[in-house]
Tab-separated table of C-alpha atoms in Angstrom:
chain	number	residue	atom	x	y	z
A	1	UNK	CA	19.848	8.032	17.270
A	2	UNK	CA	15.942	9.567	16.771
A	3	UNK	CA	13.441	7.002	16.164
A	4	UNK	CA	10.160	7.779	14.617
A	5	UNK	CA	7.559	5.981	14.685
A	6	UNK	CA	4.484	6.577	12.021
A	7	UNK	CA	0.788	4.351	12.989
A	8	UNK	CA	-2.060	4.840	10.068
A	9	UNK	CA	-5.512	5.041	11.779
A	10	UNK	CA	-8.990	4.887	11.985
A	11	UNK	CA	-11.845	3.704	14.328
A	12	UNK	CA	-8.961	2.253	16.151
A	13	UNK	CA	-10.537	2.788	20.510
A	14	UNK	CA	-9.660	-0.957	21.314
A	15	UNK	CA	-6.422	-1.335	20.058
A	16	UNK	CA	-4.230	1.379	20.645
A	17	UNK	CA	-4.301	1.263	24.698
A	18	UNK	CA	-2.509	-1.873	23.821
A	19	UNK	CA	-0.793	-1.098	20.849
A	20	UNK	CA	1.193	1.558	23.346
A	21	UNK	CA	1.157	-0.746	25.850
A	22	UNK	CA	3.299	-3.811	24.297
A	23	UNK	CA	5.726	-1.326	22.096
A	24	UNK	CA	6.719	1.623	25.090
A	25	UNK	CA	8.910	-1.443	26.464
A	26	UNK	CA	10.372	-1.958	22.842
A	27	UNK	CA	11.524	1.267	21.903
A	28	UNK	CA	12.401	2.168	25.564
A	29	UNK	CA	14.918	-0.989	24.929
A	30	UNK	CA	16.242	0.943	21.722
A	31	UNK	CA	16.219	3.992	22.381
A	32	UNK	CA	14.864	6.635	24.688
A	33	UNK	CA	14.456	8.735	21.727
A	34	UNK	CA	11.280	8.113	19.774
A	35	UNK	CA	8.402	9.334	18.799
A	36	UNK	CA	5.608	7.624	18.131
A	37	UNK	CA	3.199	9.551	15.237
A	38	UNK	CA	-0.566	8.379	15.107
A	39	UNK	CA	-1.934	9.276	11.676
A	40	UNK	CA	-5.565	9.570	12.455
A	41	UNK	CA	-8.379	10.517	9.547
A	42	UNK	CA	-11.278	11.103	11.647
A	43	UNK	CA	-13.299	8.869	13.398
A	44	UNK	CA	-16.727	8.226	14.402
A	45	UNK	CA	-15.958	6.337	17.582
A	46	UNK	CA	-13.131	7.504	20.728
A	47	UNK	CA	-10.200	6.917	18.432
A	48	UNK	CA	-9.044	10.055	18.818
A	49	UNK	CA	-9.548	10.978	22.933
A	50	UNK	CA	-8.093	7.078	23.390
A	51	UNK	CA	-4.774	9.321	21.498
A	52	UNK	CA	-4.886	11.751	23.285
A	53	UNK	CA	-5.010	9.980	26.470
A	54	UNK	CA	-2.379	8.334	25.727
A	55	UNK	CA	-0.495	11.242	25.278
A	56	UNK	CA	-0.855	12.950	28.722
A	57	UNK	CA	1.158	9.642	29.726
A	58	UNK	CA	3.967	10.513	27.053
A	59	UNK	CA	3.993	13.810	25.352
A	60	UNK	CA	6.483	11.689	23.067
A	61	UNK	CA	2.833	10.327	21.835
A	62	UNK	CA	1.446	12.616	18.905
A	63	UNK	CA	-0.976	13.150	16.630
A	64	UNK	CA	-1.950	14.127	13.203
A	65	UNK	CA	-5.868	14.388	12.024
A	66	UNK	CA	-6.972	14.872	8.971
A	67	UNK	CA	-9.920	17.038	7.777
A	68	UNK	CA	-11.764	14.012	5.460
A	69	UNK	CA	-11.134	10.474	4.981
A	70	UNK	CA	-7.809	10.700	3.088
A	71	UNK	CA	-7.056	6.964	3.451
A	72	UNK	CA	-4.499	4.535	4.920
A	73	UNK	CA	-1.812	5.260	1.989
A	74	UNK	CA	-1.626	9.323	2.493
A	75	UNK	CA	-1.922	8.511	6.425
A	76	UNK	CA	1.491	6.669	6.034
A	77	UNK	CA	2.790	9.267	3.835
A	78	UNK	CA	1.520	12.133	5.896
A	79	UNK	CA	2.865	10.811	9.390
A	80	UNK	CA	6.420	10.087	7.440
A	81	UNK	CA	6.579	13.675	6.137
A	82	UNK	CA	5.613	14.475	9.765
A	83	UNK	CA	8.324	12.279	11.416
A	84	UNK	CA	12.107	13.908	12.462
A	85	UNK	CA	13.764	10.286	12.920
A	86	UNK	CA	16.713	9.552	11.379
A	87	UNK	CA	15.046	6.390	11.101
A	88	UNK	CA	11.092	6.039	10.798
A	89	UNK	CA	8.938	2.685	10.948
A	90	UNK	CA	5.665	1.952	9.380
A	91	UNK	CA	3.975	-0.048	11.731
A	92	UNK	CA	-0.385	-0.758	11.797
A	93	UNK	CA	-2.157	-0.633	15.539
A	94	UNK	CA	-3.655	-3.637	14.816
A	95	UNK	CA	-0.412	-5.739	16.247
A	96	UNK	CA	-0.607	-7.629	12.890
A	97	UNK	CA	2.687	-6.259	12.889
A	98	UNK	CA	4.661	-7.313	16.113
A	99	UNK	CA	6.285	-4.792	17.286
A	100	UNK	CA	8.919	-7.071	19.106
A	101	UNK	CA	9.870	-6.922	14.693
A	102	UNK	CA	11.523	-3.189	15.010
A	103	UNK	CA	14.339	-4.448	17.429
A	104	UNK	CA	15.869	-6.913	14.656
A	105	UNK	CA	14.905	-4.052	12.435
A	106	UNK	CA	17.170	-1.629	13.899
A	107	UNK	CA	19.872	-3.683	14.828
A	108	UNK	CA	19.894	-4.435	10.574
A	109	UNK	CA	19.681	-0.666	10.648
A	110	UNK	CA	22.507	-0.545	12.014
A	111	UNK	CA	24.186	-2.996	10.359
A	112	UNK	CA	24.230	-0.480	6.510
A	113	UNK	CA	21.162	-1.645	5.454
A	114	UNK	CA	18.520	1.358	4.615
A	115	UNK	CA	14.674	-0.291	4.426
A	116	UNK	CA	14.141	-3.166	5.906
A	117	UNK	CA	10.379	-4.585	5.644
A	118	UNK	CA	9.025	-7.362	7.189
A	119	UNK	CA	7.862	-10.008	5.129
A	120	UNK	CA	5.342	-12.389	5.868
A	121	UNK	CA	5.201	-16.038	6.061
A	122	UNK	CA	2.381	-17.034	7.695
A	123	UNK	CA	-0.972	-14.768	7.320
A	124	UNK	CA	-3.377	-15.607	10.050
A	125	UNK	CA	-7.172	-14.337	10.213
A	126	UNK	CA	-7.400	-13.879	6.346
A	127	UNK	CA	-9.645	-15.290	4.085
A	128	UNK	CA	-9.173	-17.595	1.672
A	129	UNK	CA	-10.573	-15.042	-1.325
A	130	UNK	CA	-8.363	-12.375	0.321
A	131	UNK	CA	-4.548	-15.233	0.469
A	132	UNK	CA	-4.896	-15.586	-3.133
A	133	UNK	CA	-5.385	-12.503	-4.074
A	134	UNK	CA	-3.048	-11.334	-2.774
A	135	UNK	CA	-0.711	-14.100	-3.652
A	136	UNK	CA	-1.481	-13.664	-7.670
A	137	UNK	CA	-1.165	-9.690	-7.060
A	138	UNK	CA	2.605	-10.651	-6.181
A	139	UNK	CA	3.232	-12.848	-8.834
A	140	UNK	CA	1.349	-10.197	-11.355
A	141	UNK	CA	2.866	-6.930	-10.550
A	142	UNK	CA	6.627	-8.738	-10.522
A	143	UNK	CA	6.146	-9.563	-13.299
A	144	UNK	CA	5.375	-6.831	-15.516
A	145	UNK	CA	6.411	-4.109	-13.240
A	146	UNK	CA	9.564	-2.406	-13.585
A	147	UNK	CA	10.985	-2.741	-10.142
A	148	UNK	CA	10.601	-6.019	-7.522
A	149	UNK	CA	8.470	-5.890	-5.129
A	150	UNK	CA	9.135	-8.543	-2.270
A	151	UNK	CA	6.343	-10.610	-2.231
A	152	UNK	CA	3.955	-11.119	1.141
A	153	UNK	CA	4.936	-7.786	2.426
A	154	UNK	CA	2.729	-4.357	3.159
A	155	UNK	CA	4.188	-1.746	4.637
A	156	UNK	CA	5.321	-2.791	7.453
A	157	UNK	CA	9.075	-1.562	7.519
A	158	UNK	CA	11.712	0.519	8.907
A	159	UNK	CA	13.114	2.991	6.508
A	160	UNK	CA	16.645	5.437	7.159
A	161	UNK	CA	15.696	9.461	6.711
A	162	UNK	CA	17.251	9.041	3.455
A	163	UNK	CA	14.454	6.766	2.317
A	164	UNK	CA	11.958	8.226	3.505
A	165	UNK	CA	12.918	11.969	2.710
A	166	UNK	CA	12.641	10.990	-1.452
A	167	UNK	CA	9.795	8.871	-0.991
A	168	UNK	CA	8.124	12.442	0.333
A	169	UNK	CA	10.285	13.848	-2.808
A	170	UNK	CA	7.902	11.919	-5.231
A	171	UNK	CA	4.850	13.116	-6.720
A	172	UNK	CA	2.923	10.596	-7.398
A	173	UNK	CA	-0.620	10.611	-5.672
A	174	UNK	CA	-1.106	7.133	-5.641
A	175	UNK	CA	0.794	6.116	-2.125
A	176	UNK	CA	1.226	2.822	-2.778
A	177	UNK	CA	4.169	2.778	-0.178
A	178	UNK	CA	5.973	-0.384	-1.144
A	179	UNK	CA	6.142	0.131	-5.031
A	180	UNK	CA	7.423	3.821	-3.843
A	181	UNK	CA	10.900	2.715	-1.439
A	182	UNK	CA	11.385	0.206	-3.971
A	183	UNK	CA	11.791	2.647	-6.541
A	184	UNK	CA	13.416	4.612	-4.699
A	185	UNK	CA	16.115	1.996	-4.641
A	186	UNK	CA	19.315	1.391	-1.402
A	187	UNK	CA	20.803	-1.833	0.909
A	188	UNK	CA	17.154	-3.229	1.535
A	189	UNK	CA	16.735	-6.034	3.318
A	190	UNK	CA	13.486	-8.418	5.072
A	191	UNK	CA	12.485	-9.764	7.736
A	192	UNK	CA	10.667	-13.060	8.084
A	193	UNK	CA	7.441	-13.168	10.425
A	194	UNK	CA	4.220	-15.430	11.499
A	195	UNK	CA	1.350	-12.459	11.219
A	196	UNK	CA	-1.106	-12.492	14.023
A	197	UNK	CA	-4.639	-12.227	13.927
A	198	UNK	CA	-5.809	-8.609	14.439
A	199	UNK	CA	-5.958	-7.871	18.417
A	200	UNK	CA	-9.455	-6.423	17.986
A	201	UNK	CA	-12.095	-5.158	16.111
A	202	UNK	CA	-12.281	-5.835	12.422
A	203	UNK	CA	-9.981	-4.021	9.692
A	204	UNK	CA	-11.003	-0.561	8.159
A	205	UNK	CA	-8.331	-0.372	5.739
A	206	UNK	CA	-7.731	-2.896	3.104
A	207	UNK	CA	-9.999	-5.217	2.446
A	208	UNK	CA	-11.245	-7.059	0.038
A	209	UNK	CA	-11.591	-4.407	-2.480
A	210	UNK	CA	-9.496	-2.178	-1.555
A	211	UNK	CA	-6.262	-4.890	-1.924
A	212	UNK	CA	-7.471	-4.754	-5.340
A	213	UNK	CA	-7.307	-0.854	-6.000
A	214	UNK	CA	-3.499	-1.322	-4.433
A	215	UNK	CA	-3.071	-4.103	-6.413
A	216	UNK	CA	-3.805	-1.981	-8.874
A	217	UNK	CA	-2.132	0.524	-8.951
A	218	UNK	CA	0.844	-1.444	-7.807
A	219	UNK	CA	0.331	-2.303	-11.478
A	220	UNK	CA	-0.859	0.180	-13.609
A	221	UNK	CA	1.373	3.254	-11.658
A	222	UNK	CA	4.827	1.124	-11.865
A	223	UNK	CA	4.390	-0.693	-15.345
A	224	UNK	CA	3.021	-0.335	-18.883
A	225	UNK	CA	2.021	-3.903	-19.842
A	226	UNK	CA	-1.575	-3.731	-19.929
A	227	UNK	CA	-0.704	-1.618	-22.229
A	228	UNK	CA	1.585	-3.858	-24.512
A	229	UNK	CA	-0.789	-6.492	-23.361
A	230	UNK	CA	-4.084	-4.405	-25.643
A	231	UNK	CA	-1.945	-4.069	-28.186
A	232	UNK	CA	-1.159	-7.615	-28.597
A	233	UNK	CA	-4.813	-8.539	-27.896
A	234	UNK	CA	-5.525	-6.456	-30.272
A	235	UNK	CA	-3.244	-7.532	-33.150
A	236	UNK	CA	-4.019	-11.634	-31.814
A	237	UNK	CA	-7.904	-10.803	-32.668
A	238	UNK	CA	-6.931	-9.557	-36.064
A	239	UNK	CA	-4.360	-12.428	-36.810
A	240	UNK	CA	-7.496	-14.841	-36.000
A	241	UNK	CA	-9.714	-12.826	-38.476
A	242	UNK	CA	-7.998	-13.447	-40.947
A	243	UNK	CA	-7.189	-16.943	-40.100
A	244	UNK	CA	-11.210	-17.593	-39.379
A	245	UNK	CA	-11.943	-16.482	-43.090
A	246	UNK	CA	-9.445	-17.925	-44.671
A	247	UNK	CA	-10.913	-20.663	-43.155
A	248	UNK	CA	-14.023	-20.242	-44.681
A	249	UNK	CA	-13.191	-18.982	-48.053
A	250	UNK	CA	-11.509	-22.406	-48.506
A	251	UNK	CA	-14.608	-24.381	-46.877
A	252	UNK	CA	-16.084	-22.923	-49.776
A	253	UNK	CA	-14.182	-22.981	-52.405
A	254	UNK	CA	-14.379	-26.779	-52.061
A	255	UNK	CA	-18.009	-26.776	-51.028
A	256	UNK	CA	-17.720	-28.790	-47.903
A	257	UNK	CA	-21.428	-27.378	-46.059
A	258	UNK	CA	-20.236	-25.117	-42.591
A	259	UNK	CA	-23.090	-24.105	-40.622
A	260	UNK	CA	-23.238	-19.943	-39.972
A	261	UNK	CA	-25.814	-18.331	-38.513
A	262	UNK	CA	-26.626	-16.951	-35.098
A	263	UNK	CA	-25.087	-17.952	-32.891
A	264	UNK	CA	-21.978	-17.374	-34.314
A	265	UNK	CA	-22.667	-13.895	-34.826
A	266	UNK	CA	-23.594	-13.353	-31.470
A	267	UNK	CA	-20.743	-15.354	-29.656
A	268	UNK	CA	-17.816	-13.741	-32.961
A	269	UNK	CA	-19.307	-9.825	-31.602
A	270	UNK	CA	-19.359	-10.511	-27.326
A	271	UNK	CA	-15.799	-11.584	-27.799
A	272	UNK	CA	-14.294	-8.820	-29.776
A	273	UNK	CA	-17.292	-5.949	-27.440
A	274	UNK	CA	-15.682	-7.725	-24.537
A	275	UNK	CA	-12.510	-7.523	-26.100
A	276	UNK	CA	-12.607	-3.809	-27.042
A	277	UNK	CA	-14.145	-2.984	-23.282
A	278	UNK	CA	-10.980	-4.687	-22.159
A	279	UNK	CA	-8.956	-2.218	-23.973
A	280	UNK	CA	-10.749	0.807	-22.902
A	281	UNK	CA	-10.834	0.275	-19.381
A	282	UNK	CA	-7.315	-0.283	-18.961
A	283	UNK	CA	-6.434	2.551	-20.610
A	284	UNK	CA	-8.601	3.836	-18.506
A	285	UNK	CA	-6.699	2.692	-15.681
A	286	UNK	CA	-4.031	5.318	-17.268
A	287	UNK	CA	-6.160	8.399	-18.016
A	288	UNK	CA	-7.436	8.290	-14.393
A	289	UNK	CA	-3.974	8.105	-13.171
A	290	UNK	CA	-2.407	10.675	-15.254
A	291	UNK	CA	-6.132	12.691	-14.094
A	292	UNK	CA	-5.248	12.813	-10.735
A	293	UNK	CA	-1.437	13.761	-10.672
A	294	UNK	CA	-1.745	16.829	-13.261
A	295	UNK	CA	-3.964	18.396	-10.903
A	296	UNK	CA	-1.175	18.847	-8.293
A	297	UNK	CA	-4.029	18.529	-5.550
A	298	UNK	CA	-2.418	17.453	-1.606
A	299	UNK	CA	-2.087	14.452	-1.278
A	300	UNK	CA	-3.704	15.759	2.267
A	301	UNK	CA	-5.450	17.869	4.472
A	302	UNK	CA	-4.247	18.526	8.024
A	303	UNK	CA	-7.140	19.315	10.406
A	304	UNK	CA	-5.039	19.568	13.667
A	305	UNK	CA	-1.436	18.022	14.811
A	306	UNK	CA	-0.598	17.624	18.558
A	307	UNK	CA	3.110	17.413	19.453
A	308	UNK	CA	4.294	18.835	16.711
A	309	UNK	CA	5.456	21.944	18.267
A	310	UNK	CA	9.283	21.264	18.912
A	311	UNK	CA	10.799	20.732	15.859
A	312	UNK	CA	10.190	21.912	12.339
A	313	UNK	CA	8.134	19.926	10.124
A	314	UNK	CA	9.597	17.508	7.177
A	315	UNK	CA	8.738	18.558	4.070
């Protein structure tokens, strides 16, 4: 049984050696036939040198380096495409995803589950704002999405080769792995864990605005509900305008005095303008993703790969 570990990295020189030290005995306890695939955006620190130094000790450590920064989602997909294992684990290098859980994941995989994902019961080291964004984001996504995406999950998961191949076949360019894995289906289960703080340094991926962007991808790319919401708001506002006009007409016919002036006009104009801008923005999000899809640009461009000479790369 071959096992692949996919690790997206960017400026993580302080975490790699400790990550390898902790994960190696765990993988050795599962199978001797494994590989650790580091998918690296070009870094200004010594990340590449540290990975190559670890590879000098163990040839099962491999490296993919991109021509420019493509971001964590594309790095993850690239690592999955280059991997060769019968099971593939996606994990962060900062040790917030405990490598020790891989043993449990592999056991569930042997029981017949095609996807085993880590589900956070506690998120140590994250700000209150980020936790609130994550909570609300999952609530909204699962409310409107066409597929069910488990709450409090990241990309940390084990997938069978069949699932990995189906995800790679998808032509979507957003790289929202949680949604893509949910979309392809198959038998899935969760393992709960308390997420610790980072081992070293600050996160370079998935900061606040990055998390918001990922959540927006989950909503826009897996649901058309925002378009429906925009249409619904239009009908509601139209109905409200008729009601207001009727109220003004009745008051006028009854001779009642009612205030109409500059503040009223300003409020109405700003309200309608805001709704229009929101609607145009929603349309823009969908159009932008259509634009990205129709260009059919490569999801990533590899500058160099190290350690992949012995087997055919997955397409």
